[in-house]
XYZ file of C-alpha atoms in Angstrom:
628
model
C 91.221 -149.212 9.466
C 92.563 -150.395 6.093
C 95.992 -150.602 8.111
C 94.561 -153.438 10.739
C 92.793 -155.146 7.663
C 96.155 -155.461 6.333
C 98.148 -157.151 8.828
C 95.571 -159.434 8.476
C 95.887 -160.310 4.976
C 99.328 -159.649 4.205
C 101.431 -162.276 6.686
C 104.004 -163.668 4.152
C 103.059 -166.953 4.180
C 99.299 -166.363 4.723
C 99.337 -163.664 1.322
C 101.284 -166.343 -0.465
C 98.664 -169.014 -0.259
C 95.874 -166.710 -0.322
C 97.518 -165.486 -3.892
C 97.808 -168.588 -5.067
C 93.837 -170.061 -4.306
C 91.945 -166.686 -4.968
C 92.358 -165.752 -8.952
C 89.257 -163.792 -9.431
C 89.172 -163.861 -13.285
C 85.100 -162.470 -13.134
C 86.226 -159.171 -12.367
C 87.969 -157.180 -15.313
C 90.961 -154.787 -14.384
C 91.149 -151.502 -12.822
C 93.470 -149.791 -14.367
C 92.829 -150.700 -17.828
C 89.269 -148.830 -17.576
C 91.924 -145.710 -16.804
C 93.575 -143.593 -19.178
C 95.688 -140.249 -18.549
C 96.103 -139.703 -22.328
C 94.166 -136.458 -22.995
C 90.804 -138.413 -24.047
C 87.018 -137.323 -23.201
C 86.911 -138.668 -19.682
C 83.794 -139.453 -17.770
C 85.199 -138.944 -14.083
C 87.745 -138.166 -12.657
C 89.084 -140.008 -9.452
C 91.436 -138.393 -7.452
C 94.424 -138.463 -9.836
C 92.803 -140.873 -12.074
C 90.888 -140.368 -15.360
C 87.911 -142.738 -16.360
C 88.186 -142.234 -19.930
C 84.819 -141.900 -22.078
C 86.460 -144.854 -23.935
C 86.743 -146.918 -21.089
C 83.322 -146.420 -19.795
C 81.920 -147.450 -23.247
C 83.999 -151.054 -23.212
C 82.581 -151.457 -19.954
C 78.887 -151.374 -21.556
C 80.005 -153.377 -24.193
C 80.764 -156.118 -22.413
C 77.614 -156.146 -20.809
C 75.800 -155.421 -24.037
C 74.819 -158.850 -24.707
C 73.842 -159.559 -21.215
C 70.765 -156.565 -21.277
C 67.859 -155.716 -22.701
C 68.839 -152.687 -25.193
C 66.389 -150.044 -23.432
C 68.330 -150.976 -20.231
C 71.598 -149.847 -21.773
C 70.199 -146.647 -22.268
C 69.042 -146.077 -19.049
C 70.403 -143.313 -17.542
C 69.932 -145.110 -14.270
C 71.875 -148.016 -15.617
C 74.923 -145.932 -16.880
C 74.945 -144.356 -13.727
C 75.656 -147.360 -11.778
C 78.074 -148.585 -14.564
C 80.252 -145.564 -13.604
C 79.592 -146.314 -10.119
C 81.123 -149.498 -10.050
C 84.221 -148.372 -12.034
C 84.918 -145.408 -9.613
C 84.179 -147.534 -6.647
C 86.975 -149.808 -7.996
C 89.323 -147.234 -9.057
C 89.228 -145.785 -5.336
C 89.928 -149.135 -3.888
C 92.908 -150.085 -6.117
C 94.145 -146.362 -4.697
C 93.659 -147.044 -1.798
C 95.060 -150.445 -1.176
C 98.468 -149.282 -3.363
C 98.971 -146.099 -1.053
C 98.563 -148.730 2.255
C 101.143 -150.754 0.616
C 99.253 -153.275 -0.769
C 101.961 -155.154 -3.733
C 101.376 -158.202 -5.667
C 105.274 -159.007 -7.360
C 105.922 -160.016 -10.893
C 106.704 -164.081 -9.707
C 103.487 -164.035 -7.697
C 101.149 -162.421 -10.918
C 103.361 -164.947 -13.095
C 102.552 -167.734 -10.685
C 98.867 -167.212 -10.737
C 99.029 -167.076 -15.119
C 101.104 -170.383 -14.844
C 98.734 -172.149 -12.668
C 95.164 -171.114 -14.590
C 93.928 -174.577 -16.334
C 92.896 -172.191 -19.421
C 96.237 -171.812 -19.763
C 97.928 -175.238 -19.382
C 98.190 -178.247 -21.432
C 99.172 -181.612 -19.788
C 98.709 -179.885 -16.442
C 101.794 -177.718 -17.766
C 101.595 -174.041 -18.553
C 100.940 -173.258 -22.409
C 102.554 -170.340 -23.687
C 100.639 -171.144 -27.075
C 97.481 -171.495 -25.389
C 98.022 -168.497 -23.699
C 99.102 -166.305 -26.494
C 95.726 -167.605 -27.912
C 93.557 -166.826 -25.241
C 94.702 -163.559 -25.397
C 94.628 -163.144 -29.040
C 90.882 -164.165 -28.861
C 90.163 -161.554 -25.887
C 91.975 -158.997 -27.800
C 94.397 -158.135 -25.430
C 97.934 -157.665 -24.825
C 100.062 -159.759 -22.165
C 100.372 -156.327 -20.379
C 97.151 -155.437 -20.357
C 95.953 -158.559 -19.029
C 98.517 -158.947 -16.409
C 97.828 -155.691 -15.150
C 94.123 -156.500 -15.096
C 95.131 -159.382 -13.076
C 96.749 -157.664 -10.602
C 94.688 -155.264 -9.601
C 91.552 -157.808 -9.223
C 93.820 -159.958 -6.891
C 94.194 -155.944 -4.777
C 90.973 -155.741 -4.841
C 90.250 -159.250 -3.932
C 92.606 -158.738 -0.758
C 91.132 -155.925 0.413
C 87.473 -157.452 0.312
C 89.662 -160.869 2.370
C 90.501 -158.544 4.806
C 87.668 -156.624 5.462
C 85.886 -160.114 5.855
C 88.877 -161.279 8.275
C 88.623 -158.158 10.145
C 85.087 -158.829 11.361
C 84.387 -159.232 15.048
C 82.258 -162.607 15.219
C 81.826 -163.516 18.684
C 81.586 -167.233 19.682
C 78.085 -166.524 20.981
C 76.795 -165.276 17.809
C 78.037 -168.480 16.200
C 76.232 -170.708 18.355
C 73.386 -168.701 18.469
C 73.015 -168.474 14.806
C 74.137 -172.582 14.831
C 71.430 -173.323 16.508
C 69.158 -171.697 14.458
C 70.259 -173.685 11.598
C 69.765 -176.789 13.521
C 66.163 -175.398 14.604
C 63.080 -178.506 13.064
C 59.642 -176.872 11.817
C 56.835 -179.516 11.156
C 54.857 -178.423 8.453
C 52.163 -179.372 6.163
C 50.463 -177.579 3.398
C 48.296 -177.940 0.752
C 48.569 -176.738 -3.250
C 45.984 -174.499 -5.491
C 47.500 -174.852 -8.368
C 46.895 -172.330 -11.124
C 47.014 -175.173 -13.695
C 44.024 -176.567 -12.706
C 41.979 -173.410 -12.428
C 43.573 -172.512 -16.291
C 41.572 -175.368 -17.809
C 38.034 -174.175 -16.282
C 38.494 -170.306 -17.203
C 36.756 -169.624 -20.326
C 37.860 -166.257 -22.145
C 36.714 -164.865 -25.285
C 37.472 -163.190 -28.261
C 36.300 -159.800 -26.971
C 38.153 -160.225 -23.846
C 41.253 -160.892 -26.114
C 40.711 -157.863 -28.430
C 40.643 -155.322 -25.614
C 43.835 -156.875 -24.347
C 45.217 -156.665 -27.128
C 44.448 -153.092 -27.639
C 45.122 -151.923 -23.527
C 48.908 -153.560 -24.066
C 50.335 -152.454 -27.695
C 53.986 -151.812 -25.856
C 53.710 -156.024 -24.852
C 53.745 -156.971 -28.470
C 56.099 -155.339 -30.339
C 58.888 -156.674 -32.377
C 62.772 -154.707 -32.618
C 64.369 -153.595 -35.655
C 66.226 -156.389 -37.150
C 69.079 -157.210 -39.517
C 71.033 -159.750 -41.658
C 74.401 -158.542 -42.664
C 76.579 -159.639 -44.935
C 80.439 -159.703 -43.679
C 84.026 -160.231 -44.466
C 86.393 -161.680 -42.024
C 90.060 -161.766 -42.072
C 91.906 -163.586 -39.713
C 95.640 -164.344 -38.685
C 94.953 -168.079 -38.163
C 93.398 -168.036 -41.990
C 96.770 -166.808 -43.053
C 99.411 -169.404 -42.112
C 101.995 -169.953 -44.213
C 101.104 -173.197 -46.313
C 104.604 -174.938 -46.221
C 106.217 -175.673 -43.091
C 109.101 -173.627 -41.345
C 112.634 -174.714 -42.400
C 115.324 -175.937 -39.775
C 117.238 -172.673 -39.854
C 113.756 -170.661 -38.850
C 113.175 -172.995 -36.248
C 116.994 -172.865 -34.788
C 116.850 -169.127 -35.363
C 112.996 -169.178 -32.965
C 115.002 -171.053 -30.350
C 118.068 -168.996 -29.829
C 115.923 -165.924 -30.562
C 113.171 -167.138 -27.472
C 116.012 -168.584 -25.265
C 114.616 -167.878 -21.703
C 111.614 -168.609 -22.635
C 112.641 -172.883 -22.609
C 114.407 -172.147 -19.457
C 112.378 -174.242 -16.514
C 113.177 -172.146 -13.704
C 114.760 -173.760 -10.372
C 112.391 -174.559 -7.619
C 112.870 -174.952 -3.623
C 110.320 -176.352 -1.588
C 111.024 -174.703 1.841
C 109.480 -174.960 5.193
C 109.424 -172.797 8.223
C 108.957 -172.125 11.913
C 107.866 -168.676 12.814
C 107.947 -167.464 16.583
C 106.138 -164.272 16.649
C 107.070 -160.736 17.579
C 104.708 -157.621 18.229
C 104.995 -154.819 15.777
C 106.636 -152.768 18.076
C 108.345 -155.610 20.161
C 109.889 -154.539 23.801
C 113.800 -155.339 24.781
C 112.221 -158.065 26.850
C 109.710 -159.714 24.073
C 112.459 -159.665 21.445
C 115.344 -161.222 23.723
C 112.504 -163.614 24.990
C 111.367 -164.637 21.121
C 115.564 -165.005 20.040
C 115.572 -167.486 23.021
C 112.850 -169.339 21.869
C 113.643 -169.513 18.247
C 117.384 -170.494 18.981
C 116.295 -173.369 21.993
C 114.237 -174.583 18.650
C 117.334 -174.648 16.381
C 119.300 -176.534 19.060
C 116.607 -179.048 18.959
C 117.181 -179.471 15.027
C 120.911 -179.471 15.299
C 120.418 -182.833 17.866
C 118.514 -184.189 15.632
C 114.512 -183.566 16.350
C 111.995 -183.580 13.602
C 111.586 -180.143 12.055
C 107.944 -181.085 11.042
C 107.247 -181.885 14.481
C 109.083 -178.920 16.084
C 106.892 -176.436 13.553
C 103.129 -178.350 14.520
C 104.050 -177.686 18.453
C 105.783 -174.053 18.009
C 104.857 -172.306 14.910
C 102.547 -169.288 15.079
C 101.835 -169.486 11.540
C 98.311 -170.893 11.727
C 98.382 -171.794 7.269
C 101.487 -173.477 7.284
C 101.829 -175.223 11.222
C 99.450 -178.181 10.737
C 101.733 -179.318 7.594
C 104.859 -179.326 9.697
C 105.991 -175.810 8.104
C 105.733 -177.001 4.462
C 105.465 -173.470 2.341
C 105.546 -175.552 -0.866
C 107.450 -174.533 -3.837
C 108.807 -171.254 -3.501
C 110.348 -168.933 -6.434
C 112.448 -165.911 -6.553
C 110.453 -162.867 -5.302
C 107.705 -164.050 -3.263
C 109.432 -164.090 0.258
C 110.763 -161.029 1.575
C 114.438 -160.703 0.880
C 116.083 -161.475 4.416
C 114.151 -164.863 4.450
C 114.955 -165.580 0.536
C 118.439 -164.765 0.660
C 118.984 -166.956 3.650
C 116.656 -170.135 1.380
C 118.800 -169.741 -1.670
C 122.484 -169.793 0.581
C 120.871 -173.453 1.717
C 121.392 -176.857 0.272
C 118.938 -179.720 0.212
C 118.170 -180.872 3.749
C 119.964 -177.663 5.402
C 118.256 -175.484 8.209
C 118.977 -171.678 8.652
C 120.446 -169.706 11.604
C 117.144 -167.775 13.491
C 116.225 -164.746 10.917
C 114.474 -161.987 12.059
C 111.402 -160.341 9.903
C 109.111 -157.550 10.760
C 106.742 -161.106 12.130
C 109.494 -162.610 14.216
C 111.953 -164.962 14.117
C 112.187 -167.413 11.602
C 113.848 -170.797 10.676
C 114.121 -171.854 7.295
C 114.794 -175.235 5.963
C 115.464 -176.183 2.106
C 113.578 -179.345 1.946
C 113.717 -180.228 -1.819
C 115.858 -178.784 -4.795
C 115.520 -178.622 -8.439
C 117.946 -176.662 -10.314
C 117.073 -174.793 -13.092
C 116.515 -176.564 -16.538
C 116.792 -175.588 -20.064
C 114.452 -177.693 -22.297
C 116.266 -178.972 -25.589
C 115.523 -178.053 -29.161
C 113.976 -181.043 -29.349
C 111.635 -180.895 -26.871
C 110.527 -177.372 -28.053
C 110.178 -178.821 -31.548
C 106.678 -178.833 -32.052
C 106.091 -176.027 -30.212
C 108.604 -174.108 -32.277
C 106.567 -174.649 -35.446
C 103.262 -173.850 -34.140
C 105.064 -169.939 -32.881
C 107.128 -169.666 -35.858
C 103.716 -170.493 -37.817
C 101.840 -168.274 -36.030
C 104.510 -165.421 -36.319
C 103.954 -165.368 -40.161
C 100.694 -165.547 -39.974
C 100.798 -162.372 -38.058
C 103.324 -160.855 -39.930
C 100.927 -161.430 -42.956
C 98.307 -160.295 -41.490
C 99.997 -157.077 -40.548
C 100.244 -156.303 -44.412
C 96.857 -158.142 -45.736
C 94.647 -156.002 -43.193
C 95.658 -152.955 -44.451
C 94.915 -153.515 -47.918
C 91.470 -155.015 -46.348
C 90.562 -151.876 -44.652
C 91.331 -149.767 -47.569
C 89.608 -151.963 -49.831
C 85.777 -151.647 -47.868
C 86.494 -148.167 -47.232
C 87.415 -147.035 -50.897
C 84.428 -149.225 -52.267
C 81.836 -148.503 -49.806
C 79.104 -150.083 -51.748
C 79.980 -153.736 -52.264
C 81.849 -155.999 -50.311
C 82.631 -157.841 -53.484
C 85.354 -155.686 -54.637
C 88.219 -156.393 -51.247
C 86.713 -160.625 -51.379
C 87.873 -160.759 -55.181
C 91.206 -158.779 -54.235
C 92.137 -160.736 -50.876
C 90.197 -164.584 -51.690
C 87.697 -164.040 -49.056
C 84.327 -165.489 -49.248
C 81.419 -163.063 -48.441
C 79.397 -164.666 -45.711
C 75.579 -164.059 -44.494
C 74.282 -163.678 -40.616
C 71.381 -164.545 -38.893
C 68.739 -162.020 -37.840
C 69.661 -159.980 -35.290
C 68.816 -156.952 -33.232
C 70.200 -154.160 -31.171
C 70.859 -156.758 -28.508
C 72.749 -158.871 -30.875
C 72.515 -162.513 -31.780
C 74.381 -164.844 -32.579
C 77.743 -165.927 -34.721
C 78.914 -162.407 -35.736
C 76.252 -160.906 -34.156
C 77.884 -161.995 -30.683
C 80.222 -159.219 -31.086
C 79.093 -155.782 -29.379
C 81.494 -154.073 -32.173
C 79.693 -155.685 -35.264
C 76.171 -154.789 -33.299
C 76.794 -151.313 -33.140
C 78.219 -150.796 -36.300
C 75.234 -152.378 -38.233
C 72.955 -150.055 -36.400
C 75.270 -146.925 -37.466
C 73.664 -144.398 -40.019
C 75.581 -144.936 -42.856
C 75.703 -148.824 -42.851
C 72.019 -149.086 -41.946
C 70.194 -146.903 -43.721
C 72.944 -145.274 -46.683
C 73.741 -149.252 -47.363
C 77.409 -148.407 -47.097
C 80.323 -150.738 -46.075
C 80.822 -150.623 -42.079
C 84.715 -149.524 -41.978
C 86.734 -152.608 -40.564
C 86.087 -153.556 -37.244
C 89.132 -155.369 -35.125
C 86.800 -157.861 -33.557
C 90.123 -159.315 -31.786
C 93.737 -158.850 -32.075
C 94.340 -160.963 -34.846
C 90.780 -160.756 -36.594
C 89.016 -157.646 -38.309
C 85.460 -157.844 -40.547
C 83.877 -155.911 -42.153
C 80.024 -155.552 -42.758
C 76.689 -154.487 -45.166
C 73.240 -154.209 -43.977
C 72.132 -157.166 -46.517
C 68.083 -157.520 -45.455
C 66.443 -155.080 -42.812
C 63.005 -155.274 -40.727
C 62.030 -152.414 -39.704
C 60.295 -152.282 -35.826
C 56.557 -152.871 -35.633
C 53.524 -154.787 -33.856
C 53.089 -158.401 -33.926
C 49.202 -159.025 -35.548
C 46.651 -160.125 -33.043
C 46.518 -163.406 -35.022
C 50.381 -164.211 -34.034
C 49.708 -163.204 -30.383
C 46.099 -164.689 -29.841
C 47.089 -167.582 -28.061
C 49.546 -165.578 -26.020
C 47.273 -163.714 -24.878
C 44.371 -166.126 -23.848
C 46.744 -167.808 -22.030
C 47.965 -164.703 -19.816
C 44.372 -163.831 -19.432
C 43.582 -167.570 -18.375
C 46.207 -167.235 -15.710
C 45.668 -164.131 -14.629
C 41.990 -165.073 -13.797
C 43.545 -168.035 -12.622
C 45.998 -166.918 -10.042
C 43.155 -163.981 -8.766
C 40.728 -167.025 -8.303
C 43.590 -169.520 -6.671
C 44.779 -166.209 -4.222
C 40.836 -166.078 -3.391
C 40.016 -169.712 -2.712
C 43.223 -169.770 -0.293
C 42.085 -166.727 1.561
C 38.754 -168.098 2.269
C 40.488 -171.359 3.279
C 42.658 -169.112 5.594
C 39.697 -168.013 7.201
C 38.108 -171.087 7.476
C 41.152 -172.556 8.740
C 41.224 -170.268 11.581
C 37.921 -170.770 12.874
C 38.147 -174.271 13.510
C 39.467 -177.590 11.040
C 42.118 -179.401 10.142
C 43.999 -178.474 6.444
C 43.822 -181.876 5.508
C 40.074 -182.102 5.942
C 39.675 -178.458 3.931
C 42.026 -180.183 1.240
C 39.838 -183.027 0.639
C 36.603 -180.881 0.888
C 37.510 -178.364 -1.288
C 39.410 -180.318 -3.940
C 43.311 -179.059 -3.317
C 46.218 -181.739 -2.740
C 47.506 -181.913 0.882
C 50.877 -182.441 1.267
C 51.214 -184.309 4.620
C 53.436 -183.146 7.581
C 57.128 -183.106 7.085
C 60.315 -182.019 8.786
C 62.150 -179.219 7.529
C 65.198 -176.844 8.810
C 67.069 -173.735 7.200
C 69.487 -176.146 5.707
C 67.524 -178.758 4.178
C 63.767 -178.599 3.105
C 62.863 -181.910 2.252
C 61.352 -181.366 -1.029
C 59.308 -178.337 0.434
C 59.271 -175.847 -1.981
C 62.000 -173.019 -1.100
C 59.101 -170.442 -0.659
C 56.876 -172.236 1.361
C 59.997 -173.436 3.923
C 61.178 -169.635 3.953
C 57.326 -168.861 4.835
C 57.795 -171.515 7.210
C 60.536 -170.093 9.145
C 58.861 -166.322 9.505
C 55.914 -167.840 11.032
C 55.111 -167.005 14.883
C 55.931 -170.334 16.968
C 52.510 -172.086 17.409
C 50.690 -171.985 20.722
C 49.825 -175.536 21.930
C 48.722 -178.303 19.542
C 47.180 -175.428 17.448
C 49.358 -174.773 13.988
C 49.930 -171.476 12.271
C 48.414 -170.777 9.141
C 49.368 -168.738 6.114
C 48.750 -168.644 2.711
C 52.296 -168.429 0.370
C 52.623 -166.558 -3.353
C 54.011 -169.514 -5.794
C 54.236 -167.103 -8.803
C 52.716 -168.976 -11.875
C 51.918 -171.904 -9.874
C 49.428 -170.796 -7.971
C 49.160 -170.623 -3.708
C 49.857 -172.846 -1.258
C 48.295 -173.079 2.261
C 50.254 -173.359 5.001
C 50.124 -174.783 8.611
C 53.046 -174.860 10.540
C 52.568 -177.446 13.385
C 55.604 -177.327 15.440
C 58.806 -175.928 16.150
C 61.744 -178.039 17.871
C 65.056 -176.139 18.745
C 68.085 -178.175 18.428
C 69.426 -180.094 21.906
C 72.957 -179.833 22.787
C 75.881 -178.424 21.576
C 76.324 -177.828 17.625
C 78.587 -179.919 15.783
C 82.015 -178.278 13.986
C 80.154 -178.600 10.472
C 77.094 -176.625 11.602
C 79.507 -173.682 13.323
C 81.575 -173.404 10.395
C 78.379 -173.044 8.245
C 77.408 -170.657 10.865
C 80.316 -168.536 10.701
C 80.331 -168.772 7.143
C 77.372 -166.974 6.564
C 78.016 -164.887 9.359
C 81.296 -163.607 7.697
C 79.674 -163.047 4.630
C 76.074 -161.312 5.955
C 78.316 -158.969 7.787
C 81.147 -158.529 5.379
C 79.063 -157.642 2.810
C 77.610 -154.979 5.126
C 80.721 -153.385 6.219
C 82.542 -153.760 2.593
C 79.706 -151.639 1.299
C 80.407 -149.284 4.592
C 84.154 -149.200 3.519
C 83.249 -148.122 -0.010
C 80.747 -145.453 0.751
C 82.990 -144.505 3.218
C 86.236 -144.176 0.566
C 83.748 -142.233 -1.701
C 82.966 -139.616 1.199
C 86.548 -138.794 1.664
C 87.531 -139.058 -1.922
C 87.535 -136.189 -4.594
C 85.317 -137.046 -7.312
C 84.490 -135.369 -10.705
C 81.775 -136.632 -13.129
C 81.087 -135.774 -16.138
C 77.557 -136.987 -16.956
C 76.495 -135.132 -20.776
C 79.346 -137.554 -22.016
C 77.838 -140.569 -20.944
């Protein structure tokens, strides 16, 4: 299967584009969870190792994100390690189909991420900060990179693989289109709230029946250290000779590469292409390039007879193409052009191919002047590093050979001892936003023995170090702190039974005989008078009600439907659904794309989750829960 879903995804030109648009930075890495380096692992995938390390990164990141009883549910872990094994056997999976993303496509993608450019221009500054900041390498996040985008091709494909019949379109097309006339009216749990009395026993027992609702989490204020490359720049500015020495030493990295802009027409060939069908395509291709050589539009020829559905519609235009990203018998035959030449026909495993150069800019080597700036910021930043090599050293000797004061390594190193906020398990904020710091406070010895935390690299230029300076200790907020808390949830509690009981009656009533707006104004609710809704737009109608809507049974006659819809804290609303009108004619081209849309995604999400269960059936697997 994963062979059909890639000819679908990886056609040259169609890959190249798709590269360059889908950059799925929300995903972290594959293969930096992974480590074959003798560690505890977790799993075991196949030939790959999911590292104990790895697993616990992973549930740092999310730290801040969860409640801290959720991190240590085993349920929770569990599907931590799910997802990293499911991802693991997908990156396998798509490298042994032949799945490749090369080094000028993954540098491509780095160049073209806005974090990363200044003056719509990439930044290597910026990004050597970014990933200072992230505490990463350029390696490690390139690799991270490049197994999302893997990933992110396999989940195209699967979704481009789907079978989505016209029919189903429509069908579902017109079901967007579909009108429901409804009106409804509100019990709002507000109202009822300010005529429910409750008293102080009523509290009391609450009170006491729900101790686990008001208790409070161990908290902290630390105090901390921080040492940090940036803190560390040299004071005077580098000399000429250090700058001159930067620019020679960093040559190729001021080289602006050359760029072609190319465009193409592709006739297409089977995979396994007959005598006939290949003589037949070379015919076509080369009646084409006759047409060029007398002097018809190549834009025009490649909108009437290019196959290649991405690039036809703009006359062929590929756009700017570097070294690497073609495959080599079409990229040697673009670099032999010059500006304004076409190629002989060239055949590729898709078909026959011409080429032409359409714009040229040779490569370009950016002066010393330029660079200037930008020299003194990296040879500034070098130093700092450099001195930050040798300071942190003496830093983390210093808090680890004076465990009980901080004082000691500020005096030695000029640092001023700083002060948190409170914070818990789940963190906070400032320090406290770092998982590393959180866990470290919490440790035995720094919590409890009132010991120095060792240093803790909190990025890859920046390590602190912490002391437990103030502690609270868990406990249960006093019913005087909670008392209005609770007479509130009791108010709406009583509120919402009493709301869901008054719309059941109406329900009742309703279906007897009566109109809802004449119930409304007997019993005191507001009516919300008849309005026209569909799946795509609810007219103010709130989500839940229009969903409720749209399950309803059609009505019989002139005789609505009735139902009575959960708001949540706001109460009920009654329902009557007074007509249904299905859409005349045939759909426009915004509704079937929105239909097939949500078709491709309904579905794809189906089978993707099919595709993974399916790799994890076939797949040798090895967990190792007790180090969890």
């Amino acid at each position: 299967m994963l062979s059909e879903i890639r000819d679908k995804t990886q056609g040259i030109f169609a890959t190249f584009i798709l590269v360059m648009v889908i950059v799925p930075f929300a995903l972290w890495g594959v293969n930096s969870y992974f480590d074959t380096g003798g560690q505890i692992n977790v799993a075991k995938v196949g030939g790959v190792e999911i590292s104990q390390n790895a697993y616990r990164n992973e549930i740092d990141r999310l730290r801040g994100r969860m409640e801290p009883k959720t991190l240590d549910n085993p349920q929770f872990k569990q599907t931590v390690l799910n997802n990293l094994i499911e991802q693991a056997l997908i990156v396998q999976q798509a490298e042994d189909q032949g799945y490749r993303i090369g080094n000028a496509q993954l540098a491509e993608i780095i160049r073209h991420q806005p974090n990363f450019q200044r003056d719509g221009k990439f930044d290597p500054a910026l990004y050597e900060a970014w990933l200072r900041r992230e505490g990463m390498s350029a390696q490690q996040f390139e690799a991270r990179v490049r197994e999302n985008i893997l990933i992110t091709q396999v989940q195209t494909g699967i979704s481009e693989s789907l079978i989505i019949t016209q029919a189903d379109i429509a069908n579902l097309a017109r079901l967007l289109a579909q009108e429901r006339e409804v009106a409804y009216a509100l019990i709002g749990a507000d109202t009822l709230m300010a005529k429910t009395a409750v008293s102080g026993q009523d509290i009391e027992q609450y009170y006491s029946a729900h101790p686990e609702m008001f208790q409070f989490p161990e908290q902290v204020r630390v105090e901390y250290l921080r040492l940090s490359a940036a803190d560390l720049d040299p004071k005077q500015p580098p000399t000429e000779e250090e700058l001159k020495k930067a620019y020679s030493e960093e040559a190729a990295r001021y080289v602006v590469p050359e760029k072609r802009r190319a465009s193409h027409i592709l006739v297409s060939l089977p995979a396994e292409p007959t005598g006939d069908q290949a003589k037949e395509a070379l015919a076509k291709i080369q009646d084409i390039a006759k047409q060029v050589r007398a002097g018809a539009d190549f834009a025009g020829l490649a909108k009437k007879h290019s196959v290649d559905s991405v690039t036809a519609g703009q006359g062929g235009d590929l756009g700017e193409i570097r070294r690497g990203v073609l495959p080599k018998e079409l990229e040697d035959a673009l670099y032999a052009l010059k500006s304004g030449e076409v190629s002989q026909p060239i055949r590729s495993t898709y078909g026959y191919h011409l080429v032409k150069l359409t714009a040229h800019t040779p490569e370009k080597r950016k002066s010393f002047a330029d660079v200037r700036k930008e020299l003194v910021e990296a040879v500034r930043r070098r130093q700092g590093e450099e001195r930050f090599f040798d300071v942190s050293e003496k830093f983390r000797n210093l808090v680890y050979e004076q465990p009980d004061s901080l004082a000691p390594a500020a005096k030695a190193l000029g640092l001023e001892i700083r002060k948190s906020e409170w914070f818990t398990h789940a963190g906070g904020t400032g320090i406290a936003a770092h998982p590393k710091v959180v866990q470290a406070a919490f440790e035995p010895d720094v919590l409890s023995q009132a010991r120095n935390s060792d240093a803790i690299e909190v990025s890859a230029d920046t390590l602190v170090a912490i002391r437990v300076a103030d502690r609270r200790p868990s406990g249960r907020k006093p019913l005087a702190e909670v008392r209005p808390e609770i007479e509130r949830a009791l108010k709406q509690e009583r509120a919402l039974q009493q709301a869901r009981q008054l719309g059941e009656e109406a329900l009742q009533e309703l279906r007897a005989r009566g109109s809802l707006e004449t119930l409304a104004r007997k019993r005191g609710f507001k009516y919300l008078p008849p309005r026209t809704v569909t799946r795509r737009q609810t007219a103010g109608v709130d989500p839940r009600i229009a969903a409720s809507a749209f399950r309803a049974p059609r009505p019989e006659g002139d005789k609505p439907v009735h139902d009575l819809v959960d708001l949540g804290a706001q109460g009920y609303a009654v329902l009557a659904l007074k007509r249904v009108r299905d859409a005349s004619g045939k759909p426009d081209n915004g509704m079937l794309q929105q239909a097939r849309a949500l078709l491709t995604a309904h579905r794809g999400s189906d089978y993707f989750a099919n595709y993974r269960a399916g790799l994890r059936q076939k797949a040798e697997i090895k967990t190792f829960p007790d180090q969890l």
